[in-house]
Short mmCIF file of C-alpha atoms and ligand atoms in Angstrom, two decimals:
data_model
loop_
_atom_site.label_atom_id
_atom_site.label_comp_id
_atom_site.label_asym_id
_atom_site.label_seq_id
_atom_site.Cartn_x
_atom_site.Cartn_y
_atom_site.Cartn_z
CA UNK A 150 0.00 0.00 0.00
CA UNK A 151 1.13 3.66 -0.86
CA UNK A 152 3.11 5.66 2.34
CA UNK A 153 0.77 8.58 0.96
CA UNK A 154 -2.88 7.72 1.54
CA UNK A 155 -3.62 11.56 0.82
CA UNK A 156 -2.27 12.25 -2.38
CA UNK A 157 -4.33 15.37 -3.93
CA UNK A 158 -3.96 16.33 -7.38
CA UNK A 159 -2.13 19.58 -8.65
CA UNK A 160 -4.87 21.57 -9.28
CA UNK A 161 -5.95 21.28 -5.48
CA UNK A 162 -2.27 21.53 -3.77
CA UNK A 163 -2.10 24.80 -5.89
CA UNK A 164 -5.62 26.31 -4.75
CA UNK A 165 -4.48 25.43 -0.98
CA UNK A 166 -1.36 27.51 -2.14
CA UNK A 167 -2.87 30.37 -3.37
CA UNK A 168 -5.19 29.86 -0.20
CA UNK A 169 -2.42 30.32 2.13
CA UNK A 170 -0.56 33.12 -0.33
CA UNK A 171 0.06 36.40 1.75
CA UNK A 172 -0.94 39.30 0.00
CA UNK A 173 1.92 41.73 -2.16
CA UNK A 174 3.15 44.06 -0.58
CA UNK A 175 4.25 47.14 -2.42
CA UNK A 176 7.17 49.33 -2.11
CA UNK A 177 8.34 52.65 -4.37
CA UNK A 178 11.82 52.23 -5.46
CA UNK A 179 14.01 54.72 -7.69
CA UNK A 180 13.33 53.89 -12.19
CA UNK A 181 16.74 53.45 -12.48
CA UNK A 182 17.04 50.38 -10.18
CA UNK A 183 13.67 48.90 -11.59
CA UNK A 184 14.66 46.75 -14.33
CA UNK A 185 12.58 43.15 -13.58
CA UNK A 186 11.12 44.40 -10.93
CA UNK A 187 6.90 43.72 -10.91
CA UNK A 188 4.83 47.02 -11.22
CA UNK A 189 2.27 47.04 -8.49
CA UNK A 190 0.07 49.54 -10.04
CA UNK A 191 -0.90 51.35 -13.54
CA UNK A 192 0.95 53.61 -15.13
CA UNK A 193 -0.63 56.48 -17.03
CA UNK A 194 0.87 59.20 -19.22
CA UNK A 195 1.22 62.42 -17.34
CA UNK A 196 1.38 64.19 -20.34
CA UNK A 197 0.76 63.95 -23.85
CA UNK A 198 3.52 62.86 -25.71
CA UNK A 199 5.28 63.80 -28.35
CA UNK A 200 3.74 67.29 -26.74
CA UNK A 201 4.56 69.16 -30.29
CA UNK A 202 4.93 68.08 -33.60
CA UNK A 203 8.26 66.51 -34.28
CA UNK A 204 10.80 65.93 -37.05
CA UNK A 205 12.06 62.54 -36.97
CA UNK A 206 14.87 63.39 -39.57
CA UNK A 207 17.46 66.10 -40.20
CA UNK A 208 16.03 67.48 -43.01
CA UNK A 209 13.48 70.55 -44.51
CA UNK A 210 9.88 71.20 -42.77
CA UNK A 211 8.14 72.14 -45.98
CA UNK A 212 4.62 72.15 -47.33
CA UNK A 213 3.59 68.80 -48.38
CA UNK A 214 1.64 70.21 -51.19
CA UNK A 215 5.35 72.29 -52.76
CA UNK A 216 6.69 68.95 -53.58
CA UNK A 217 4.16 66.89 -55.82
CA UNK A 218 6.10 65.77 -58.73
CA UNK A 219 9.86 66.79 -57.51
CA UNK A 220 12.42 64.61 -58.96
CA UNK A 221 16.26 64.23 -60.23
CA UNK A 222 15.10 65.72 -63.29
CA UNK A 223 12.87 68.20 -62.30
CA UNK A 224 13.07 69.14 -58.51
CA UNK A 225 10.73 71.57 -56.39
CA UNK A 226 12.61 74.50 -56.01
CA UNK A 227 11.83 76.19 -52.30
CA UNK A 228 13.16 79.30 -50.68
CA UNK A 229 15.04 78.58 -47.30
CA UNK A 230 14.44 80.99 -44.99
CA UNK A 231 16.87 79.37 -41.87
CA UNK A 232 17.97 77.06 -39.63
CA UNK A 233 15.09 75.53 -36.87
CA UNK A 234 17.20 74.99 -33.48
CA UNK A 235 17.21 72.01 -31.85
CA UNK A 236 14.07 72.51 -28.76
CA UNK A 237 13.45 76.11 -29.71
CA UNK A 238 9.91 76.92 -30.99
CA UNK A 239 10.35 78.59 -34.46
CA UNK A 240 9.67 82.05 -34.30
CA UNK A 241 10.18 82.96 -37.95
CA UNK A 242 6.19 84.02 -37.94
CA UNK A 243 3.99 82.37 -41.21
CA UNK A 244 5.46 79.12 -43.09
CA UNK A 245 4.65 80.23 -46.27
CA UNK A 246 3.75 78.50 -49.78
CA UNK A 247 7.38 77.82 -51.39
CA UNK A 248 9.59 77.98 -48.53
CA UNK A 249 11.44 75.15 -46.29
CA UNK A 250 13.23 75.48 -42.87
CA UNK A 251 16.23 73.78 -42.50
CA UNK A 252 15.24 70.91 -39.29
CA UNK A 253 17.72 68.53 -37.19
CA UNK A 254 16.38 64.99 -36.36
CA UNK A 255 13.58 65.90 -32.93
CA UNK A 256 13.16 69.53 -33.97
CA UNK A 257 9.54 71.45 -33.54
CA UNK A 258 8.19 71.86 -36.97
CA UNK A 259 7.27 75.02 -37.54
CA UNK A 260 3.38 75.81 -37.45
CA UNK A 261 2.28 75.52 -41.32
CA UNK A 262 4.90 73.29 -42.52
CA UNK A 263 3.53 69.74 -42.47
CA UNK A 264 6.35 67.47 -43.54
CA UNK A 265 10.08 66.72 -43.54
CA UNK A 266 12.28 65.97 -46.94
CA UNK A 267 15.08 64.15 -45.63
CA UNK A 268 18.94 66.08 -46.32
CA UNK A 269 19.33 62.95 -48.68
CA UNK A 270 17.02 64.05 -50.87
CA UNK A 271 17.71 67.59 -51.16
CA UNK A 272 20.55 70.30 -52.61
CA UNK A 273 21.12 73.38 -50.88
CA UNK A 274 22.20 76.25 -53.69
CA UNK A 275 22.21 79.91 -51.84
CA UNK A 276 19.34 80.52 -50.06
CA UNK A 277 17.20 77.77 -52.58
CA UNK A 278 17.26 74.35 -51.90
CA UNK A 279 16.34 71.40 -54.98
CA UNK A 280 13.67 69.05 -53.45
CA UNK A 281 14.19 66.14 -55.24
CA UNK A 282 11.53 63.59 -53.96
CA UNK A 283 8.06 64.65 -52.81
CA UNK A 284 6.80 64.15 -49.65
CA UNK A 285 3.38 63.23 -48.40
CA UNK A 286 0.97 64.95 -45.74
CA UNK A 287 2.69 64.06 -42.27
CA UNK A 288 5.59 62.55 -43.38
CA UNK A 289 8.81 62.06 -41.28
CA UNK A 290 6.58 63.71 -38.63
CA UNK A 291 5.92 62.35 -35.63
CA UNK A 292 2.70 63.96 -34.88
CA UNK A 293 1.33 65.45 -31.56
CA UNK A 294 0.20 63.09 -29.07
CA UNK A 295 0.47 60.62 -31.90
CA UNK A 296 3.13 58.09 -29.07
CA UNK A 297 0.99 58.48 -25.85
CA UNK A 298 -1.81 60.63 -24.71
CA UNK A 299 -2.09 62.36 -21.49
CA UNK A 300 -3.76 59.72 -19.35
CA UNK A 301 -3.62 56.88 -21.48
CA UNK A 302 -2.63 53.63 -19.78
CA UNK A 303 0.68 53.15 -20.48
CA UNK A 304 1.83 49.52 -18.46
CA UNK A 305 -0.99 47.61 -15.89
CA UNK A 306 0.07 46.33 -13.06
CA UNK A 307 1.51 42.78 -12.90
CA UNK A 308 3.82 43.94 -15.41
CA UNK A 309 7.82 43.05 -15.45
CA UNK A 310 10.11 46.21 -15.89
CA UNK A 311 12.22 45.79 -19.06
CA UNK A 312 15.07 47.89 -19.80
CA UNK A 313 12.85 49.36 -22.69
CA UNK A 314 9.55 49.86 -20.20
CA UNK A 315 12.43 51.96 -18.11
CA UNK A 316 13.25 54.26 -21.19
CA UNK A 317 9.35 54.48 -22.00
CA UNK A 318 8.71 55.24 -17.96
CA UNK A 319 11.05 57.49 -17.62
CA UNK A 320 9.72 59.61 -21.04
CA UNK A 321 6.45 59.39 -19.03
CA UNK A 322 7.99 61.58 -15.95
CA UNK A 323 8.18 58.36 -13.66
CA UNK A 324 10.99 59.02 -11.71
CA UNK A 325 9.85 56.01 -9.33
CA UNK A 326 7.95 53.33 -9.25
CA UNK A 327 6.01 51.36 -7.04
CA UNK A 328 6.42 47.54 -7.49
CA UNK A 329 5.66 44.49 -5.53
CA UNK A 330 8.21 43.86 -2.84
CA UNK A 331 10.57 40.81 -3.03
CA UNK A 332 9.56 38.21 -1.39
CA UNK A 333 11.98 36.32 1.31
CA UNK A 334 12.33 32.89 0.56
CA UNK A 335 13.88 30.72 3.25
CA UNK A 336 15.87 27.54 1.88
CA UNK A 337 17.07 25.02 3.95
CA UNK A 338 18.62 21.94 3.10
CA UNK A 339 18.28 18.87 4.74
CA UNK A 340 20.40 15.34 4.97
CA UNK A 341 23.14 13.67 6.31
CA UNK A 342 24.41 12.83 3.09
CA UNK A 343 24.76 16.58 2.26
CA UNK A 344 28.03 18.17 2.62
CA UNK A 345 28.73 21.77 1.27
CA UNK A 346 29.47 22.86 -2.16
CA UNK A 347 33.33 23.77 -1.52
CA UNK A 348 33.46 20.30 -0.08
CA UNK A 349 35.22 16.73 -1.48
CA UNK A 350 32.06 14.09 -1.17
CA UNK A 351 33.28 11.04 1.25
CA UNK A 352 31.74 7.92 0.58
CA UNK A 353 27.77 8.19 0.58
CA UNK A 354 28.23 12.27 0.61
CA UNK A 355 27.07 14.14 -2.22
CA UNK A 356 27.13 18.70 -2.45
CA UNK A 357 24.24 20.53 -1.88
CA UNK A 358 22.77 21.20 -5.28
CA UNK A 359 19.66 22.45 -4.16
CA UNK A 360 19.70 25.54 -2.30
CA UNK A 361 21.80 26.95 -5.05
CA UNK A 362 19.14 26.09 -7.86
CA UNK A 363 16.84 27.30 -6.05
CA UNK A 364 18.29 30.36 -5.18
CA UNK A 365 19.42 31.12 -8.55
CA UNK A 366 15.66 30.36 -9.76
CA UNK A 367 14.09 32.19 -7.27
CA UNK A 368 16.68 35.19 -7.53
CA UNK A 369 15.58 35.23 -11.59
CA UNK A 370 12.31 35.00 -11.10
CA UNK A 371 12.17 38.03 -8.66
CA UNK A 372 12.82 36.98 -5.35
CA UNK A 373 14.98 37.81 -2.24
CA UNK A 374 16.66 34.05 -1.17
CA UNK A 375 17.95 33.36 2.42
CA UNK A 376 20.03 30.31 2.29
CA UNK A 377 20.47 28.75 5.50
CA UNK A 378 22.74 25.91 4.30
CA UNK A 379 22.47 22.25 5.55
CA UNK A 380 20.94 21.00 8.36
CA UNK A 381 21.07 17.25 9.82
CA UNK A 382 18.49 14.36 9.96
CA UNK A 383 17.92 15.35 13.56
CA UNK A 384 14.39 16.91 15.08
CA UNK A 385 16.02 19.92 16.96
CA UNK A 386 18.32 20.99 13.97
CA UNK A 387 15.13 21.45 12.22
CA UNK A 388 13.31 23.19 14.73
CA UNK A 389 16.02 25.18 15.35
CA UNK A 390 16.74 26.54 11.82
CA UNK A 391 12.95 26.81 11.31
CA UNK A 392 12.41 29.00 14.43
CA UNK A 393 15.13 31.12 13.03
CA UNK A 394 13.92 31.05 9.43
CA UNK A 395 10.35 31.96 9.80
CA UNK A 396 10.37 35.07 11.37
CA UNK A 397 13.30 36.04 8.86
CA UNK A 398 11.24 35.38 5.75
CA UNK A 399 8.18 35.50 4.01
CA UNK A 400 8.39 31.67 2.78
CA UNK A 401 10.58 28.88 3.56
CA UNK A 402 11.30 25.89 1.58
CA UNK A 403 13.16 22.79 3.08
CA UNK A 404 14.44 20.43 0.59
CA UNK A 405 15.02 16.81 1.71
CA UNK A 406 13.12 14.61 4.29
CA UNK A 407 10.04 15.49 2.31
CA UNK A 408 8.80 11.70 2.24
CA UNK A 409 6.97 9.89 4.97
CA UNK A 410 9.83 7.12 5.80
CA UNK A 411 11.08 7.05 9.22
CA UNK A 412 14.18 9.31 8.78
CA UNK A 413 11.57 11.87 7.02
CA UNK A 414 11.66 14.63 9.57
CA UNK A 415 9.95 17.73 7.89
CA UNK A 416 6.31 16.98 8.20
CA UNK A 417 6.45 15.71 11.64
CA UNK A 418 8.70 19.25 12.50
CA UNK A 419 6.02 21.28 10.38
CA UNK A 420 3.40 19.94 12.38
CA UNK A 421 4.82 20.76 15.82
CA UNK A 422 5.39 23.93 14.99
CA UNK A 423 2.43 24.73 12.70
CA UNK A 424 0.12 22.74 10.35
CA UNK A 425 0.78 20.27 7.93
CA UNK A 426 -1.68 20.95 5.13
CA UNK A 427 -0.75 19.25 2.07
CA UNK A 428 1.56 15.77 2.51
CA UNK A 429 1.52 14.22 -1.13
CA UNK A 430 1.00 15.42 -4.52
CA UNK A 431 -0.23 13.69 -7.97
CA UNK A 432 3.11 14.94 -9.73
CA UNK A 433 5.62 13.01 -11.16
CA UNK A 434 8.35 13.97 -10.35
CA UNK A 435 7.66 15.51 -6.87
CA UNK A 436 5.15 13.21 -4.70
CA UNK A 437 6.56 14.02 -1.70
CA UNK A 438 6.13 17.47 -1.40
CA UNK A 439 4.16 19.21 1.64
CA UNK A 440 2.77 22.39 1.91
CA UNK A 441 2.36 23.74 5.55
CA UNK A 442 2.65 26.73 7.69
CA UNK A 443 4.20 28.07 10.70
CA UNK A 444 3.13 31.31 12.41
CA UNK A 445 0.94 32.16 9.00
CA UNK A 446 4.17 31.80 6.99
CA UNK A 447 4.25 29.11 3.98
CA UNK A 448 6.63 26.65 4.70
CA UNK A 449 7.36 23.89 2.16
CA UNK A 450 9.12 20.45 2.32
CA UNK A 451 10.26 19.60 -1.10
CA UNK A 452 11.59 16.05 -2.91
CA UNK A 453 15.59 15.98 -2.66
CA UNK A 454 16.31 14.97 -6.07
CA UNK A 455 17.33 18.38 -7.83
CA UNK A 456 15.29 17.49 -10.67
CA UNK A 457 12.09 16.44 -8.17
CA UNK A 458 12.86 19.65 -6.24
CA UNK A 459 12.87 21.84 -9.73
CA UNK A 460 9.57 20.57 -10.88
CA UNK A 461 7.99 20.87 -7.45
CA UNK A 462 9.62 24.63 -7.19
CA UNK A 463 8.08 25.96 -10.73
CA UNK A 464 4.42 23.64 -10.54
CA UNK A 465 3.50 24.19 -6.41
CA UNK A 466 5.57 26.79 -5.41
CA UNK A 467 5.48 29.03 -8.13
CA UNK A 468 2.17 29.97 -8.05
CA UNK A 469 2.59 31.33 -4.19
CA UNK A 470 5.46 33.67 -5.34
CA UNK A 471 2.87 34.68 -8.05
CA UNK A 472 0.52 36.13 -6.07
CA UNK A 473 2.61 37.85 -3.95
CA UNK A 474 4.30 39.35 -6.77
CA UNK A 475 0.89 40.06 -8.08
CA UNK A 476 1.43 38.91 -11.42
CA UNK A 477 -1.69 37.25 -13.59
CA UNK A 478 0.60 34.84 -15.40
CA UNK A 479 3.63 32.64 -14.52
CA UNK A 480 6.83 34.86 -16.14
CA UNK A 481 8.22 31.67 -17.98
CA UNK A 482 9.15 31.02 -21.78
CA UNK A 483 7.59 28.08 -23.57
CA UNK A 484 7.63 27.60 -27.09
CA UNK A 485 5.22 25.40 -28.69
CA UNK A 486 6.72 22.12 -30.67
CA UNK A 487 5.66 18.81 -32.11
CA UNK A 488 6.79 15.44 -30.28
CA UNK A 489 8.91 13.38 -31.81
CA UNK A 490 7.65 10.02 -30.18
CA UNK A 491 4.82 8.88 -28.06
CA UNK A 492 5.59 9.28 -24.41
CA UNK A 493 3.26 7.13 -21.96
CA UNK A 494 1.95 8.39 -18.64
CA UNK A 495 0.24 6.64 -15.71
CA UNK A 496 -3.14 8.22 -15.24
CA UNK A 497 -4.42 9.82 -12.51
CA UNK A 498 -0.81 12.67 -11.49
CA UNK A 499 0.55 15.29 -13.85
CA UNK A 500 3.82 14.37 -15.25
CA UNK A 501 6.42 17.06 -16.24
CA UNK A 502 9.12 15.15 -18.62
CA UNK A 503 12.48 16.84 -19.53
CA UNK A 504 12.87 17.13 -23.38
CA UNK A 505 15.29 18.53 -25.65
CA UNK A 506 14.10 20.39 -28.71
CA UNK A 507 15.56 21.04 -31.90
CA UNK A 508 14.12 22.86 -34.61
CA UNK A 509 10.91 22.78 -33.54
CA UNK A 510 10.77 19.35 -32.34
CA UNK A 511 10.49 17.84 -28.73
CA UNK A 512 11.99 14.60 -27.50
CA UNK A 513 11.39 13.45 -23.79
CA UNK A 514 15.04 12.50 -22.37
CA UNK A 515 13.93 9.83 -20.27
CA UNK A 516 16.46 8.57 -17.59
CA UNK A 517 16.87 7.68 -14.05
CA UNK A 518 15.21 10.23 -11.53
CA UNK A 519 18.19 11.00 -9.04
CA UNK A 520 20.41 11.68 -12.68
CA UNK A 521 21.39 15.68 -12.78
CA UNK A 522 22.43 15.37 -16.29
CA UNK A 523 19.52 15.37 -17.91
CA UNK A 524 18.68 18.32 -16.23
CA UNK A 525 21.00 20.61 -18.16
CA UNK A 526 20.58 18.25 -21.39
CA UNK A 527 17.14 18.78 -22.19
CA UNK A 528 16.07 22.09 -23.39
CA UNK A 529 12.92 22.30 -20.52
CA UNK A 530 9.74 20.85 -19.53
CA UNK A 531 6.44 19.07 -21.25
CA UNK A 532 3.66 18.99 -18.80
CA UNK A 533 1.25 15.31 -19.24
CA UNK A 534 -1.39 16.06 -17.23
CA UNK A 535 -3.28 13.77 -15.03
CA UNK A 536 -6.02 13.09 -17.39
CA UNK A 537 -4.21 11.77 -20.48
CA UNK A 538 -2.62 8.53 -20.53
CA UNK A 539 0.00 10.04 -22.53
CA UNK A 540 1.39 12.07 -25.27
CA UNK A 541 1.37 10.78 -28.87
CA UNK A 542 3.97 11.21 -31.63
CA UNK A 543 3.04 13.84 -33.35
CA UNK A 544 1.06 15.76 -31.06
CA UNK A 545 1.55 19.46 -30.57
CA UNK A 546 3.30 20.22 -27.43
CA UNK A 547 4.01 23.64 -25.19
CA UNK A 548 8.12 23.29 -23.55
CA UNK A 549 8.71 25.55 -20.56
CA UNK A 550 12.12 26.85 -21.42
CA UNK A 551 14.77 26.50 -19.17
P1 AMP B 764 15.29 12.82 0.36
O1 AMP B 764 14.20 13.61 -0.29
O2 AMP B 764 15.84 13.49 1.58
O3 AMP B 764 14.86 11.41 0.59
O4 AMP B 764 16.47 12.76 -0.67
C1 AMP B 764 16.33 12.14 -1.93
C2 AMP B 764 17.62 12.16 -2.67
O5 AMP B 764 17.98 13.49 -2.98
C3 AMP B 764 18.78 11.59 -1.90
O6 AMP B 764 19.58 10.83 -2.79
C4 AMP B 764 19.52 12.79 -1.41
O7 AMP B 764 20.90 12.57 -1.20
C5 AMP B 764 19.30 13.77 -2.53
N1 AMP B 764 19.35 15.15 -2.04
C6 AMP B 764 18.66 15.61 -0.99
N2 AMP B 764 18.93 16.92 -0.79
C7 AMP B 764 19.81 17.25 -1.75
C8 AMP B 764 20.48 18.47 -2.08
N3 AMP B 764 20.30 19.58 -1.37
N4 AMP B 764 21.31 18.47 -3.13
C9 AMP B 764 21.51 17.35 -3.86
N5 AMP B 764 20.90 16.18 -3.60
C10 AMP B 764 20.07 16.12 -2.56
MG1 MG B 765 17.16 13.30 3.09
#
């Protein structure tokens, strides 16, 4: 008979998740140290924008209508009357009929002109210059209001700062920004075996993989981590790294001793100190995964196997850091590809294989579960999930991306 009597399936471990999720909690940091960071609310133009009309070439503001039919042979011949400078208003008075204004690249155009012939296309001779190509109402002009108007949303919140939503933020007078805090995330490892990374594995000794995985992950994906480094198989080393941990963070996430075998020390410490909620999840990799709480903090025991650990980290975990980072979707890359072969699944738990993919096809790397190879083999992850007996050959298929 199964150790877990209580497995529940994904979709339920990950609505007791979002259950116990605390809610985001903002902060307003400076633009220039936003980059990745998650916008906690709108962001509206505070002005309209461009607030004049605007040459987007060096060039001559003319009249549109001057330069039907210019060419090589037979150009439009327009009086210059000067030189626009660059962020001054032109105060020349009337553009008239048959005359051009000299205009650098951003310059105001001058009220009556209503298009740009681009230096490349015209001859200076005196105070005449040879338009050689017509232009057309509006262009080379970037027109009033024509990027962003005053008011108009410009990012919603749940949105990830890129370095070009900085530039665009910072044309729209946002100086700073407010943003979902990071959340703290607690990782403790746990096992006997475990020794640290700068260490030489004795017999039966392997490094700690996982609390730099998941620190790296967690640090990508927006996320403060605490790593509290390795803790023994023994009942007060736990209790004494979780009564540090849990006032230090927001979450914490133990990885080892997940399972219920007699060694297995996280759920029985998890429910001293708190509540076991969750022991046992329909995932493959990652059954032995608990969700609990201690002093309303999450608090999660994952699998030991890296690979176990990774799934359980972006499938049950992953949707906690969501909320509190208030965004709608997960921030992951997937890229949609066609199987190569048919992979079978056991009914009934959602399976996430590791597959490589090469143009635009997905293969399933099968191999042992405690390998870390295949881990940085394969490409990313196809999700089976727990109603499909498998995938067949053929079959379109969505890879998270590494
Ligand atoms: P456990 O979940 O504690 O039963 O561990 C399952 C397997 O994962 C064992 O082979 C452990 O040695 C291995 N393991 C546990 N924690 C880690 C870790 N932090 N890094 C690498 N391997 C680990
Ligand atoms: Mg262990």
């Amino acid at each position: 008979m199964s150790r877990f009597l209580n497995v529940i399936p994904v979709a339920d471990a990950v609505a007791e998740v979002i259950r116990i999720s605390p809610s985001p909690v903002t902060e307003t940091i400076p633009l220039e140290s936003s980059v990745g960071r998650i916008l906690a609310a709108e962001v509206t133009a505070d002005s309209d924008i461009p607030g004049f009309d605007r040459s987007v070439v060096d060039g001559f503001a003319v009249r549109a209508a001057d330069t039907a039919g210019a060419g090589d042979a037979i150009p439009a011949l327009l009086h210059c009357t000067g030189r626009i400078a660059m962020g001054r208003q032109d105060t020349t008075g009337i553009f008239a009929p048959g005359t051009c204004t000299y205009i650098p690249t951003g310059g105001i155009l001058p009220e009556g002109a209503d298009a740009v012939v681009m230096v490349e296309y015209a001859e200076e001779a005196g105070d005449m210059v040879l338009v050689k190509r017509p232009v057309s109402y509006g262009e080379n002009v970037l027109l009033y209001d024509e990027d962003f108007k005053k008011g108009e949303c410009v990012f919603s919140s749940g949105r990830r700062i890129s370095a070009q939503d900085a530039g665009v933020l910072a044309a729209c007078g946002c100086a700073a920004v407010t943003v979902a805090k990071k959340p703290v995330v607690g990782i403790i490892s746990t096992g006997n075996e475990l020794i640290p990374v700068t260490g030489v594995p004795g017999p039966g000794q392997v490094r700690d993989a996982n609390a730099s995985m998941l620190a790296a992950y967690l640090t990508e994906y927006g996320c403060t981590p605490r790593i509290y480094g390795i803790i023994p198989d023994e009942r007060q080393a736990f209790e004494a790294v979780l009564a540090r941990a849990v006032p230090e963070c927001d979450v914490v996430l133990l990885s080892g001793g997940s399972s219920k075998d007699d060694r297995d020390m996280t759920a029985a410490v998890i429910a001293t100190m708190g509540e076991v909620l969750v022991h046992g999840i329909a995932i493959a990799p990652g059954k032995p995964t608990i969700i609990g709480r201690i002093s309303d903090k999450p608090v999660f025991g994952l699998p030991g196997h890296p690979a176990s650990a990774f799934v359980v980290l972006i499938a049950i975990v992953r949707p906690l850091i969501d909320r509190m980072l208030g965004v709608p979707h997960p921030i992951q890359r997937t890229e949609k590809a066609t199987l190569s072969i048919n992979i079978p699944s056991q009914r009934g738990r959602d399976e996430f294989v590791r597959v490589t993919l090469k143009n635009g096809t997905a293969t399933p790397l099968f191999g042992k579960s405690g390998l870390l190879n295949t881990l940085v083999r394969s490409n990313g992850l196809i999700r089976i999930p727990a109603g499909a007996e498998g995938l067949e050959q053929g079959s379109t298929v969505e890879v998270i991306l590494w």
